[in-house]
Tab-separated table of C-alpha atoms in Angstrom:
chain	number	residue	atom	x	y	z
A	29	UNK	CA	42.162	-0.861	-43.543
A	30	UNK	CA	38.354	-0.695	-43.266
A	31	UNK	CA	38.348	-4.501	-42.742
A	32	UNK	CA	40.920	-4.295	-40.022
A	33	UNK	CA	38.918	-1.576	-38.217
A	34	UNK	CA	35.781	-3.683	-38.422
A	35	UNK	CA	37.591	-6.663	-36.939
A	36	UNK	CA	38.915	-4.550	-34.177
A	37	UNK	CA	35.408	-3.238	-33.392
A	38	UNK	CA	34.085	-6.787	-33.451
A	39	UNK	CA	36.788	-7.927	-30.996
A	40	UNK	CA	35.957	-5.024	-28.710
A	41	UNK	CA	32.257	-5.877	-28.738
A	42	UNK	CA	33.035	-9.533	-27.906
A	43	UNK	CA	35.357	-8.482	-25.041
A	44	UNK	CA	32.662	-6.198	-23.787
A	45	UNK	CA	30.288	-9.130	-23.502
A	46	UNK	CA	32.668	-11.698	-22.013
A	47	UNK	CA	35.623	-9.753	-20.512
A	48	UNK	CA	36.047	-8.454	-16.977
A	49	UNK	CA	34.918	-4.870	-16.099
A	50	UNK	CA	37.389	-2.256	-17.052
A	51	UNK	CA	37.931	1.093	-15.275
A	52	UNK	CA	36.858	4.383	-16.755
A	53	UNK	CA	39.840	6.160	-18.248
A	54	UNK	CA	38.722	9.536	-16.775
A	55	UNK	CA	38.906	8.121	-13.194
A	56	UNK	CA	42.549	7.164	-13.901
A	57	UNK	CA	43.692	10.259	-15.802
A	58	UNK	CA	41.826	13.077	-14.065
A	59	UNK	CA	42.954	13.877	-10.422
A	60	UNK	CA	39.986	13.007	-8.112
A	61	UNK	CA	40.850	15.979	-5.883
A	62	UNK	CA	39.044	19.281	-6.685
A	63	UNK	CA	41.784	21.333	-4.994
A	64	UNK	CA	44.383	19.838	-7.326
A	65	UNK	CA	42.474	21.177	-10.289
A	66	UNK	CA	42.541	24.837	-9.246
A	67	UNK	CA	45.448	25.484	-11.588
A	68	UNK	CA	46.899	28.355	-9.669
A	69	UNK	CA	43.569	30.143	-9.102
A	70	UNK	CA	43.329	32.096	-5.834
A	71	UNK	CA	41.463	29.858	-3.384
A	72	UNK	CA	40.426	32.982	-1.331
A	73	UNK	CA	38.772	34.812	-4.265
A	74	UNK	CA	35.025	35.219	-3.861
A	75	UNK	CA	32.561	33.873	-6.488
A	76	UNK	CA	29.469	35.817	-5.428
A	77	UNK	CA	29.131	39.351	-4.073
A	78	UNK	CA	28.534	39.171	-0.341
A	79	UNK	CA	25.193	41.079	-0.612
A	80	UNK	CA	23.862	38.713	-3.231
A	81	UNK	CA	24.971	35.672	-1.219
A	82	UNK	CA	23.256	37.047	1.888
A	83	UNK	CA	20.026	37.576	-0.031
A	84	UNK	CA	20.277	33.966	-1.362
A	85	UNK	CA	20.910	32.724	2.188
A	86	UNK	CA	17.687	34.535	3.389
A	87	UNK	CA	15.814	32.820	0.545
A	88	UNK	CA	17.235	29.490	1.549
A	89	UNK	CA	15.931	29.944	5.113
A	90	UNK	CA	12.510	31.036	3.814
A	91	UNK	CA	12.174	27.840	1.717
A	92	UNK	CA	13.554	25.665	4.429
A	93	UNK	CA	10.895	26.681	6.924
A	94	UNK	CA	8.091	27.218	4.447
A	95	UNK	CA	6.032	24.252	5.543
A	96	UNK	CA	5.884	25.785	8.964
A	97	UNK	CA	4.684	29.069	7.692
A	98	UNK	CA	2.000	28.211	5.138
A	99	UNK	CA	-1.577	28.633	6.177
A	100	UNK	CA	-3.024	26.966	3.059
A	101	UNK	CA	-3.782	23.190	3.037
A	102	UNK	CA	-1.017	20.886	2.037
A	103	UNK	CA	-0.800	18.554	-0.991
A	104	UNK	CA	-4.197	17.570	-2.328
A	105	UNK	CA	-5.446	14.011	-2.082
A	106	UNK	CA	-4.967	13.679	-5.781
A	107	UNK	CA	-1.369	14.788	-5.489
A	108	UNK	CA	-0.756	12.301	-2.710
A	109	UNK	CA	-2.328	9.434	-4.647
A	110	UNK	CA	-0.232	10.317	-7.688
A	111	UNK	CA	2.889	9.439	-5.772
A	112	UNK	CA	2.216	5.790	-6.036
A	113	UNK	CA	0.519	5.821	-9.466
A	114	UNK	CA	3.539	4.521	-11.469
A	115	UNK	CA	3.840	1.565	-9.188
A	116	UNK	CA	0.132	0.578	-9.762
A	117	UNK	CA	0.428	1.018	-13.495
A	118	UNK	CA	3.437	-1.266	-13.757
A	119	UNK	CA	4.114	-3.318	-10.555
A	120	UNK	CA	7.733	-4.213	-10.051
A	121	UNK	CA	9.759	-6.757	-8.057
A	122	UNK	CA	10.672	-6.972	-4.479
A	123	UNK	CA	14.031	-7.465	-2.645
A	124	UNK	CA	13.983	-11.102	-3.735
A	125	UNK	CA	13.584	-10.097	-7.393
A	126	UNK	CA	10.174	-11.899	-7.526
A	127	UNK	CA	7.142	-9.933	-8.724
A	128	UNK	CA	5.225	-7.993	-6.118
A	129	UNK	CA	1.630	-9.400	-6.114
A	130	UNK	CA	-1.184	-6.957	-6.708
A	131	UNK	CA	-2.431	-7.718	-3.220
A	132	UNK	CA	0.811	-6.284	-1.749
A	133	UNK	CA	0.072	-2.917	-3.332
A	134	UNK	CA	-3.662	-3.052	-2.371
A	135	UNK	CA	-2.684	-3.684	1.250
A	136	UNK	CA	-0.416	-0.611	1.252
A	137	UNK	CA	-3.088	1.538	-0.257
A	138	UNK	CA	-5.525	0.385	2.354
A	139	UNK	CA	-2.920	1.138	5.064
A	140	UNK	CA	-2.632	4.659	3.546
A	141	UNK	CA	-6.315	5.237	4.305
A	142	UNK	CA	-6.406	8.115	1.871
A	143	UNK	CA	-10.138	8.306	2.041
A	144	UNK	CA	-9.633	10.162	5.264
A	145	UNK	CA	-6.916	12.505	3.999
A	146	UNK	CA	-6.042	14.936	5.499
A	147	UNK	CA	-6.681	13.620	8.925
A	148	UNK	CA	-4.057	15.701	10.741
A	149	UNK	CA	-2.421	19.044	10.673
A	150	UNK	CA	0.416	19.720	12.999
A	151	UNK	CA	4.028	20.955	12.896
A	152	UNK	CA	6.797	18.451	13.337
A	153	UNK	CA	10.573	18.036	13.159
A	154	UNK	CA	12.587	14.990	12.277
A	155	UNK	CA	14.539	13.709	15.342
A	156	UNK	CA	16.818	11.335	13.367
A	157	UNK	CA	17.975	10.775	9.818
A	158	UNK	CA	15.122	9.067	7.990
A	159	UNK	CA	13.978	7.837	4.585
A	160	UNK	CA	10.940	9.528	3.095
A	161	UNK	CA	8.833	6.936	1.276
A	162	UNK	CA	6.200	6.868	-1.439
A	163	UNK	CA	4.036	4.428	0.525
A	164	UNK	CA	3.967	3.523	4.240
A	165	UNK	CA	6.594	0.730	4.060
A	166	UNK	CA	10.418	0.401	4.390
A	167	UNK	CA	10.511	-2.541	1.979
A	168	UNK	CA	11.681	-1.754	-1.595
A	169	UNK	CA	10.216	-2.178	-5.049
A	170	UNK	CA	12.333	-2.141	-8.172
A	171	UNK	CA	10.960	-1.745	-11.659
A	172	UNK	CA	12.716	-4.932	-12.742
A	173	UNK	CA	16.067	-6.740	-12.526
A	174	UNK	CA	17.663	-5.377	-15.629
A	175	UNK	CA	20.154	-2.469	-15.952
A	176	UNK	CA	18.680	0.795	-14.747
A	177	UNK	CA	15.746	-1.014	-13.164
A	178	UNK	CA	17.164	-3.045	-10.285
A	179	UNK	CA	19.266	-2.181	-7.289
A	180	UNK	CA	19.682	0.536	-6.136
A	181	UNK	CA	16.731	2.212	-7.892
A	182	UNK	CA	14.027	1.638	-5.253
A	183	UNK	CA	10.857	3.214	-6.657
A	184	UNK	CA	9.442	3.686	-3.149
A	185	UNK	CA	12.316	5.871	-2.035
A	186	UNK	CA	11.522	9.671	-2.155
A	187	UNK	CA	14.581	11.157	-0.378
A	188	UNK	CA	16.843	10.742	2.522
A	189	UNK	CA	16.184	13.330	5.244
A	190	UNK	CA	18.388	14.779	7.946
A	191	UNK	CA	17.615	15.174	11.595
A	192	UNK	CA	16.231	18.591	12.528
A	193	UNK	CA	14.292	19.153	9.304
A	194	UNK	CA	10.900	21.057	9.628
A	195	UNK	CA	7.885	19.039	8.426
A	196	UNK	CA	4.194	19.493	8.333
A	197	UNK	CA	2.141	16.362	9.272
A	198	UNK	CA	-1.038	15.989	7.287
A	199	UNK	CA	-2.076	12.398	7.728
A	200	UNK	CA	-1.302	9.103	9.372
A	201	UNK	CA	-1.583	5.495	8.247
A	202	UNK	CA	-4.463	3.368	9.518
A	203	UNK	CA	-2.333	1.847	12.186
A	204	UNK	CA	-0.641	5.062	13.171
A	205	UNK	CA	2.892	3.770	12.412
A	206	UNK	CA	3.474	6.094	9.510
A	207	UNK	CA	2.985	9.823	8.978
A	208	UNK	CA	2.311	11.535	5.629
A	209	UNK	CA	4.364	14.756	5.770
A	210	UNK	CA	5.267	17.734	3.708
A	211	UNK	CA	8.957	18.693	3.886
A	212	UNK	CA	11.111	21.372	2.298
A	213	UNK	CA	12.234	18.714	-0.241
A	214	UNK	CA	9.184	16.564	-1.037
A	215	UNK	CA	6.044	14.919	0.347
A	216	UNK	CA	5.833	11.308	1.532
A	217	UNK	CA	5.661	8.847	4.356
A	218	UNK	CA	7.886	8.774	7.451
A	219	UNK	CA	7.926	6.296	10.338
A	220	UNK	CA	6.013	8.027	13.072
A	221	UNK	CA	8.858	7.474	15.624
A	222	UNK	CA	11.132	9.773	13.513
A	223	UNK	CA	8.987	12.850	13.968
A	224	UNK	CA	8.226	14.863	17.068
A	225	UNK	CA	5.564	17.478	17.528
A	226	UNK	CA	7.072	21.032	17.304
A	227	UNK	CA	5.169	23.427	19.400
A	228	UNK	CA	5.311	27.300	19.177
A	229	UNK	CA	8.196	27.633	21.668
A	230	UNK	CA	10.268	24.931	19.819
A	231	UNK	CA	9.627	26.504	16.463
A	232	UNK	CA	10.686	29.884	17.683
A	233	UNK	CA	13.978	28.509	18.988
A	234	UNK	CA	14.503	26.486	15.799
A	235	UNK	CA	14.078	29.569	13.641
A	236	UNK	CA	16.694	31.540	15.493
A	237	UNK	CA	18.177	33.199	12.352
A	238	UNK	CA	21.595	31.793	13.181
A	239	UNK	CA	22.442	28.423	11.792
A	240	UNK	CA	25.325	25.997	11.466
A	241	UNK	CA	25.819	23.979	8.413
A	242	UNK	CA	27.504	20.609	8.674
A	243	UNK	CA	30.513	20.434	6.416
A	244	UNK	CA	31.542	16.767	6.518
A	245	UNK	CA	29.709	13.428	6.475
A	246	UNK	CA	29.380	11.337	9.638
A	247	UNK	CA	29.499	14.365	11.938
A	248	UNK	CA	28.685	13.375	15.501
A	249	UNK	CA	26.340	15.503	17.532
A	250	UNK	CA	26.782	14.917	21.195
A	251	UNK	CA	24.761	16.167	24.233
A	252	UNK	CA	26.412	17.971	27.124
A	253	UNK	CA	27.173	14.661	28.806
A	254	UNK	CA	29.113	13.578	25.746
A	255	UNK	CA	26.533	11.015	24.583
A	256	UNK	CA	26.043	10.694	20.829
A	257	UNK	CA	22.574	11.850	19.741
A	258	UNK	CA	22.963	11.086	16.018
A	259	UNK	CA	25.159	11.599	12.991
A	260	UNK	CA	24.705	14.342	10.511
A	261	UNK	CA	25.856	14.595	6.883
A	262	UNK	CA	27.256	17.468	4.963
A	263	UNK	CA	24.553	20.000	4.149
A	264	UNK	CA	22.494	19.451	7.288
A	265	UNK	CA	21.403	22.577	9.169
A	266	UNK	CA	21.053	23.272	12.919
A	267	UNK	CA	20.390	26.394	15.008
A	268	UNK	CA	23.763	27.826	16.119
A	269	UNK	CA	24.365	28.701	19.734
A	270	UNK	CA	27.955	29.868	19.271
A	271	UNK	CA	31.568	28.880	19.027
A	272	UNK	CA	33.107	26.871	21.840
A	273	UNK	CA	36.598	25.597	22.634
A	274	UNK	CA	37.356	23.158	19.823
A	275	UNK	CA	33.756	23.032	18.549
A	276	UNK	CA	30.322	24.485	17.975
A	277	UNK	CA	27.355	24.766	20.239
A	278	UNK	CA	24.118	23.973	18.468
A	279	UNK	CA	20.563	22.867	19.183
A	280	UNK	CA	19.638	19.303	18.338
A	281	UNK	CA	16.183	17.810	18.143
A	282	UNK	CA	14.846	15.134	20.563
A	283	UNK	CA	11.449	13.753	21.532
A	284	UNK	CA	9.991	14.367	24.988
A	285	UNK	CA	7.969	11.734	26.957
A	286	UNK	CA	4.677	12.820	25.194
A	287	UNK	CA	6.229	12.955	21.767
A	288	UNK	CA	6.821	16.713	21.875
A	289	UNK	CA	9.920	18.125	20.270
A	290	UNK	CA	12.688	19.320	22.631
A	291	UNK	CA	15.628	21.496	21.677
A	292	UNK	CA	18.694	19.910	23.349
A	293	UNK	CA	22.014	21.712	23.580
A	294	UNK	CA	24.604	19.732	21.672
A	295	UNK	CA	28.173	19.977	20.495
A	296	UNK	CA	29.788	19.418	17.075
A	297	UNK	CA	33.523	19.241	16.297
A	298	UNK	CA	34.985	22.501	14.865
A	299	UNK	CA	36.108	20.798	11.616
A	300	UNK	CA	32.701	19.326	11.071
A	301	UNK	CA	30.650	22.563	10.680
A	302	UNK	CA	30.628	26.227	9.843
A	303	UNK	CA	28.433	29.229	10.436
A	304	UNK	CA	25.973	29.531	7.475
A	305	UNK	CA	26.463	30.974	4.959
A	306	UNK	CA	30.026	29.875	4.446
A	307	UNK	CA	31.911	32.417	2.293
A	308	UNK	CA	31.624	31.273	-1.322
A	309	UNK	CA	35.236	30.898	-2.333
A	310	UNK	CA	36.960	28.352	-4.549
A	311	UNK	CA	38.994	27.286	-1.589
A	312	UNK	CA	35.861	26.461	0.498
A	313	UNK	CA	34.054	24.877	-2.437
A	314	UNK	CA	36.897	22.579	-3.329
A	315	UNK	CA	37.480	21.635	0.280
A	316	UNK	CA	33.896	20.526	0.720
A	317	UNK	CA	33.673	18.922	-2.687
A	318	UNK	CA	36.831	16.976	-1.950
A	319	UNK	CA	35.156	15.447	1.112
A	320	UNK	CA	32.391	14.090	-1.130
A	321	UNK	CA	34.454	12.590	-3.972
A	322	UNK	CA	34.457	8.816	-3.759
A	323	UNK	CA	31.371	8.646	-1.574
A	324	UNK	CA	29.058	5.773	-2.672
A	325	UNK	CA	26.110	6.571	-4.954
A	326	UNK	CA	22.766	6.421	-3.169
A	327	UNK	CA	19.498	6.583	-5.140
A	328	UNK	CA	17.104	8.884	-3.294
A	329	UNK	CA	19.486	9.082	-0.401
A	330	UNK	CA	19.343	5.383	0.383
A	331	UNK	CA	21.748	4.188	3.062
A	332	UNK	CA	22.650	7.756	3.806
A	333	UNK	CA	24.355	8.224	0.421
A	334	UNK	CA	23.705	10.670	-2.433
A	335	UNK	CA	22.476	10.561	-5.984
A	336	UNK	CA	23.270	13.293	-8.460
A	337	UNK	CA	20.840	15.921	-7.263
A	338	UNK	CA	21.489	15.330	-3.580
A	339	UNK	CA	25.208	15.873	-4.267
A	340	UNK	CA	24.647	19.334	-5.838
A	341	UNK	CA	22.034	20.312	-3.268
A	342	UNK	CA	24.119	19.300	-0.221
A	343	UNK	CA	27.340	20.757	-1.475
A	344	UNK	CA	25.818	24.223	-1.997
A	345	UNK	CA	23.648	24.235	1.110
A	346	UNK	CA	26.397	25.445	3.548
A	347	UNK	CA	26.844	28.462	1.256
A	348	UNK	CA	23.175	29.367	1.613
A	349	UNK	CA	22.297	28.462	-1.993
A	350	UNK	CA	18.994	26.624	-2.236
A	351	UNK	CA	18.439	23.849	-4.774
A	352	UNK	CA	15.339	21.678	-5.091
A	353	UNK	CA	15.628	17.967	-4.500
A	354	UNK	CA	15.404	16.407	-8.019
A	355	UNK	CA	17.489	17.137	-11.130
A	356	UNK	CA	14.549	18.318	-13.279
A	357	UNK	CA	13.584	20.912	-10.655
A	358	UNK	CA	17.172	21.999	-10.324
A	359	UNK	CA	17.452	22.650	-14.077
A	360	UNK	CA	14.797	25.335	-13.684
A	361	UNK	CA	16.143	26.810	-10.480
A	362	UNK	CA	19.065	29.004	-11.692
A	363	UNK	CA	19.310	32.541	-12.856
A	364	UNK	CA	19.732	31.563	-16.539
A	365	UNK	CA	18.724	28.413	-18.499
A	366	UNK	CA	20.845	27.902	-21.588
A	367	UNK	CA	19.200	25.407	-23.964
A	368	UNK	CA	21.733	22.974	-25.484
A	369	UNK	CA	19.126	20.568	-26.955
A	370	UNK	CA	19.686	19.751	-30.589
A	371	UNK	CA	23.297	21.138	-30.796
A	372	UNK	CA	26.182	19.129	-31.946
A	373	UNK	CA	28.296	17.603	-29.205
A	374	UNK	CA	31.269	19.719	-30.013
A	375	UNK	CA	29.087	22.904	-29.860
A	376	UNK	CA	27.759	21.935	-26.465
A	377	UNK	CA	31.247	21.419	-25.114
A	378	UNK	CA	32.358	24.800	-26.479
A	379	UNK	CA	29.434	26.650	-24.903
A	380	UNK	CA	30.105	25.012	-21.518
A	381	UNK	CA	33.749	25.904	-21.726
A	382	UNK	CA	33.000	29.535	-22.752
A	383	UNK	CA	29.944	30.350	-20.780
A	384	UNK	CA	30.131	28.045	-17.784
A	385	UNK	CA	31.229	29.454	-14.367
A	386	UNK	CA	33.075	27.003	-12.300
A	387	UNK	CA	31.096	25.734	-9.308
A	388	UNK	CA	28.088	28.012	-10.289
A	389	UNK	CA	26.879	26.138	-13.330
A	390	UNK	CA	24.720	22.946	-13.395
A	391	UNK	CA	24.845	20.667	-16.431
A	392	UNK	CA	21.461	18.926	-16.980
A	393	UNK	CA	20.173	16.017	-18.955
A	394	UNK	CA	17.022	14.018	-18.385
A	395	UNK	CA	17.640	11.974	-15.232
A	396	UNK	CA	21.019	13.457	-14.348
A	397	UNK	CA	22.681	16.581	-13.158
A	398	UNK	CA	26.351	17.537	-12.723
A	399	UNK	CA	28.259	20.466	-11.412
A	400	UNK	CA	30.753	22.184	-13.832
A	401	UNK	CA	33.970	22.836	-11.976
A	402	UNK	CA	35.977	24.417	-14.793
A	403	UNK	CA	38.157	23.522	-17.688
A	404	UNK	CA	41.716	23.442	-16.231
A	405	UNK	CA	42.971	21.095	-18.922
A	406	UNK	CA	41.193	22.831	-21.778
A	407	UNK	CA	38.116	20.539	-21.621
A	408	UNK	CA	35.189	20.940	-19.262
A	409	UNK	CA	35.189	18.849	-16.048
A	410	UNK	CA	32.194	17.979	-13.929
A	411	UNK	CA	31.598	16.760	-10.384
A	412	UNK	CA	28.735	14.253	-10.157
A	413	UNK	CA	27.319	11.248	-8.466
A	414	UNK	CA	26.602	8.509	-10.965
A	415	UNK	CA	25.641	4.930	-10.949
A	416	UNK	CA	27.001	3.909	-14.296
A	417	UNK	CA	27.253	4.405	-18.111
A	418	UNK	CA	24.968	2.601	-20.596
A	419	UNK	CA	26.821	-0.147	-22.499
A	420	UNK	CA	25.894	-2.538	-25.279
A	421	UNK	CA	27.618	-5.172	-27.365
A	422	UNK	CA	27.065	-6.771	-30.754
A	423	UNK	CA	25.277	-9.778	-29.320
A	424	UNK	CA	24.922	-9.011	-25.654
A	425	UNK	CA	22.167	-7.081	-23.947
A	426	UNK	CA	22.294	-3.530	-22.620
A	427	UNK	CA	24.486	-3.135	-19.449
A	428	UNK	CA	26.194	-0.661	-17.279
A	429	UNK	CA	29.740	0.337	-16.801
A	430	UNK	CA	29.569	0.695	-13.111
A	431	UNK	CA	30.924	3.823	-11.372
A	432	UNK	CA	28.726	3.935	-8.347
A	433	UNK	CA	30.214	6.952	-6.550
A	434	UNK	CA	30.889	10.702	-6.732
A	435	UNK	CA	33.599	11.376	-9.293
A	436	UNK	CA	35.235	14.027	-11.367
A	437	UNK	CA	35.113	13.372	-15.092
A	438	UNK	CA	35.007	15.003	-18.526
A	439	UNK	CA	31.764	15.309	-20.277
A	440	UNK	CA	32.573	12.104	-22.221
A	441	UNK	CA	33.539	9.491	-19.544
A	442	UNK	CA	33.972	6.031	-20.933
A	443	UNK	CA	34.384	7.245	-24.555
A	444	UNK	CA	37.346	5.004	-24.853
A	445	UNK	CA	35.346	1.911	-24.187
A	446	UNK	CA	34.153	-0.102	-27.286
A	447	UNK	CA	31.184	-1.337	-25.314
A	448	UNK	CA	29.858	2.171	-24.460
A	449	UNK	CA	26.419	2.552	-26.024
A	450	UNK	CA	26.587	5.210	-28.702
A	451	UNK	CA	25.208	7.810	-28.593
A	452	UNK	CA	23.061	7.081	-25.541
A	453	UNK	CA	25.946	6.218	-23.250
A	454	UNK	CA	27.708	9.529	-23.952
A	455	UNK	CA	26.782	12.145	-21.345
A	456	UNK	CA	27.748	14.983	-23.529
A	457	UNK	CA	25.313	13.765	-26.247
A	458	UNK	CA	22.540	13.561	-23.676
A	459	UNK	CA	23.281	17.077	-22.278
A	460	UNK	CA	20.257	19.229	-22.754
A	461	UNK	CA	20.925	22.418	-20.734
A	462	UNK	CA	23.411	24.599	-18.825
A	463	UNK	CA	22.126	26.384	-15.763
A	464	UNK	CA	23.901	29.381	-14.432
A	465	UNK	CA	23.063	29.751	-10.686
A	466	UNK	CA	23.781	33.431	-10.418
A	467	UNK	CA	23.504	36.406	-12.882
A	468	UNK	CA	26.728	38.058	-14.075
A	469	UNK	CA	26.050	41.135	-11.977
A	470	UNK	CA	26.011	39.107	-8.748
A	471	UNK	CA	29.363	37.445	-9.458
A	472	UNK	CA	32.625	38.809	-8.070
A	473	UNK	CA	34.904	40.336	-10.795
A	474	UNK	CA	37.404	37.477	-10.442
A	475	UNK	CA	34.700	34.737	-10.832
A	476	UNK	CA	34.900	33.392	-14.302
A	477	UNK	CA	35.341	30.355	-16.475
C-alpha cells in the first residue's frame, strides 16, 4: 500500500511538471457569487450600529483629507530616498526581461533631484486615474523573471490612484515632468499632467461633508453636456451635489488653463454610486463584492485592477470604513488583532470559524490579506484577489498555479493538487493573524459568525 501511494505521488509530481494547468477545485465547487452564500441570512440586517459607522465615516474623511490639513513638513528626504533603496541594492530586469543597467537607475536618481527636496509645497488634486510610482518613470522593473518575481510584480509601482484624490505636492523632477506627492495612501511620483493645483476655494468645495462613493467599476462621469470626463472605479469618492432623475449630481476635478483645479458639475448613473456611508448590511456588502469577483488581479493597481489589499480597501470604502493601502498596515488597522502564528492549521481554522465576523474580519499572512465572508458550508470562506499558489515538483522548479483574479475560496485552495508546495503553498498554513474590524459592542446584535 505504501509503495502504491509513493507511485501515485510520483506520478502526480511528474504530471505537475509536464501536464497542462489544472483549475483550482474551490473555483469549481464554491459558488463565485457572494449573495448565493448568504444561506438564508437577512440581507437587510445591519452589521454595525449606525452611530459607530457614522464615527468611522468621519474618521475616513479625516484621513482622506489629512494631507491637505497637515502643517508639518511631509516625508523626509531619507524617507523619500528609501522608496528606491531595494531597487538599488538588487537591480532587476526591464520589460524585455534583460537586466536594467546601473546607469538606468542612476539617471532616474539624477532626474529625481533629491538634493533639492523639498522644492515645493502646494495642495493638489488628481484630475485623472493615475499610477503612483517609486521613481519618476512609467517603465517597469521586475525583480527577475521567475515565479513571484516577473510580471505583474513591477517594483516601481506604488499604487493606482483615482481621480479626485487630495494630494500634497512636495517636489518635482529636474525636468518638471513628474511631481513627488503625498497622498492618503502613500507617497511617490505622479506625472505632472495628472495633478492640478487646488486653491482655497476648490478645497472648500471638495471638503463639502457630503460625498458619493462609486459602487461599480468603469463608472462614467459626464459633464453637463454629456461628454465623458473619465471613468471611476468602485471605492472612488466625489463631493455629492444631490440626487437627480436617473442619476447623481457630483463634482468632478478638471484643470483650468493655468493648471488650477476646477470643480466641474458632473453626472453619474444611479446604479453606479451611493451616498457615503452606504448602510453596512449583508445585502449591500454582497452586492458590491459580487461586482468585484472575477476582476483581474492588478499588482499595486496596475492597469486599473486590484491586488489583495486594494480589494479590501475599495470594497469597504463606500461604507465609510478606512483601511490603509498595503496588507501589513491593514493587519494593524482593526479593533482587535488575534495572533494565529505558531498554531496548528486545524486550530487556526477553528478560531476563524468561531471568532470571525463575516465581512468584518481580515485574514492576514505576510504579503497577502483576505476578507472572511463566513462559514456557510461549515468551513471558513474568504474573498481575495490573488495571483497564484506556490507549486513545486519532484524535479521541476518552483512555479505558480495561476488564479489571477478576485475569487471566493476556502482557506486551503489548491490542496487537492499534487504539485502544490507544502506547506508554503497552503494559505491556511501561512495565516498569521485574524483582524476584527469593529469591537463587539459596535456590532449589531444580529451580526455574528
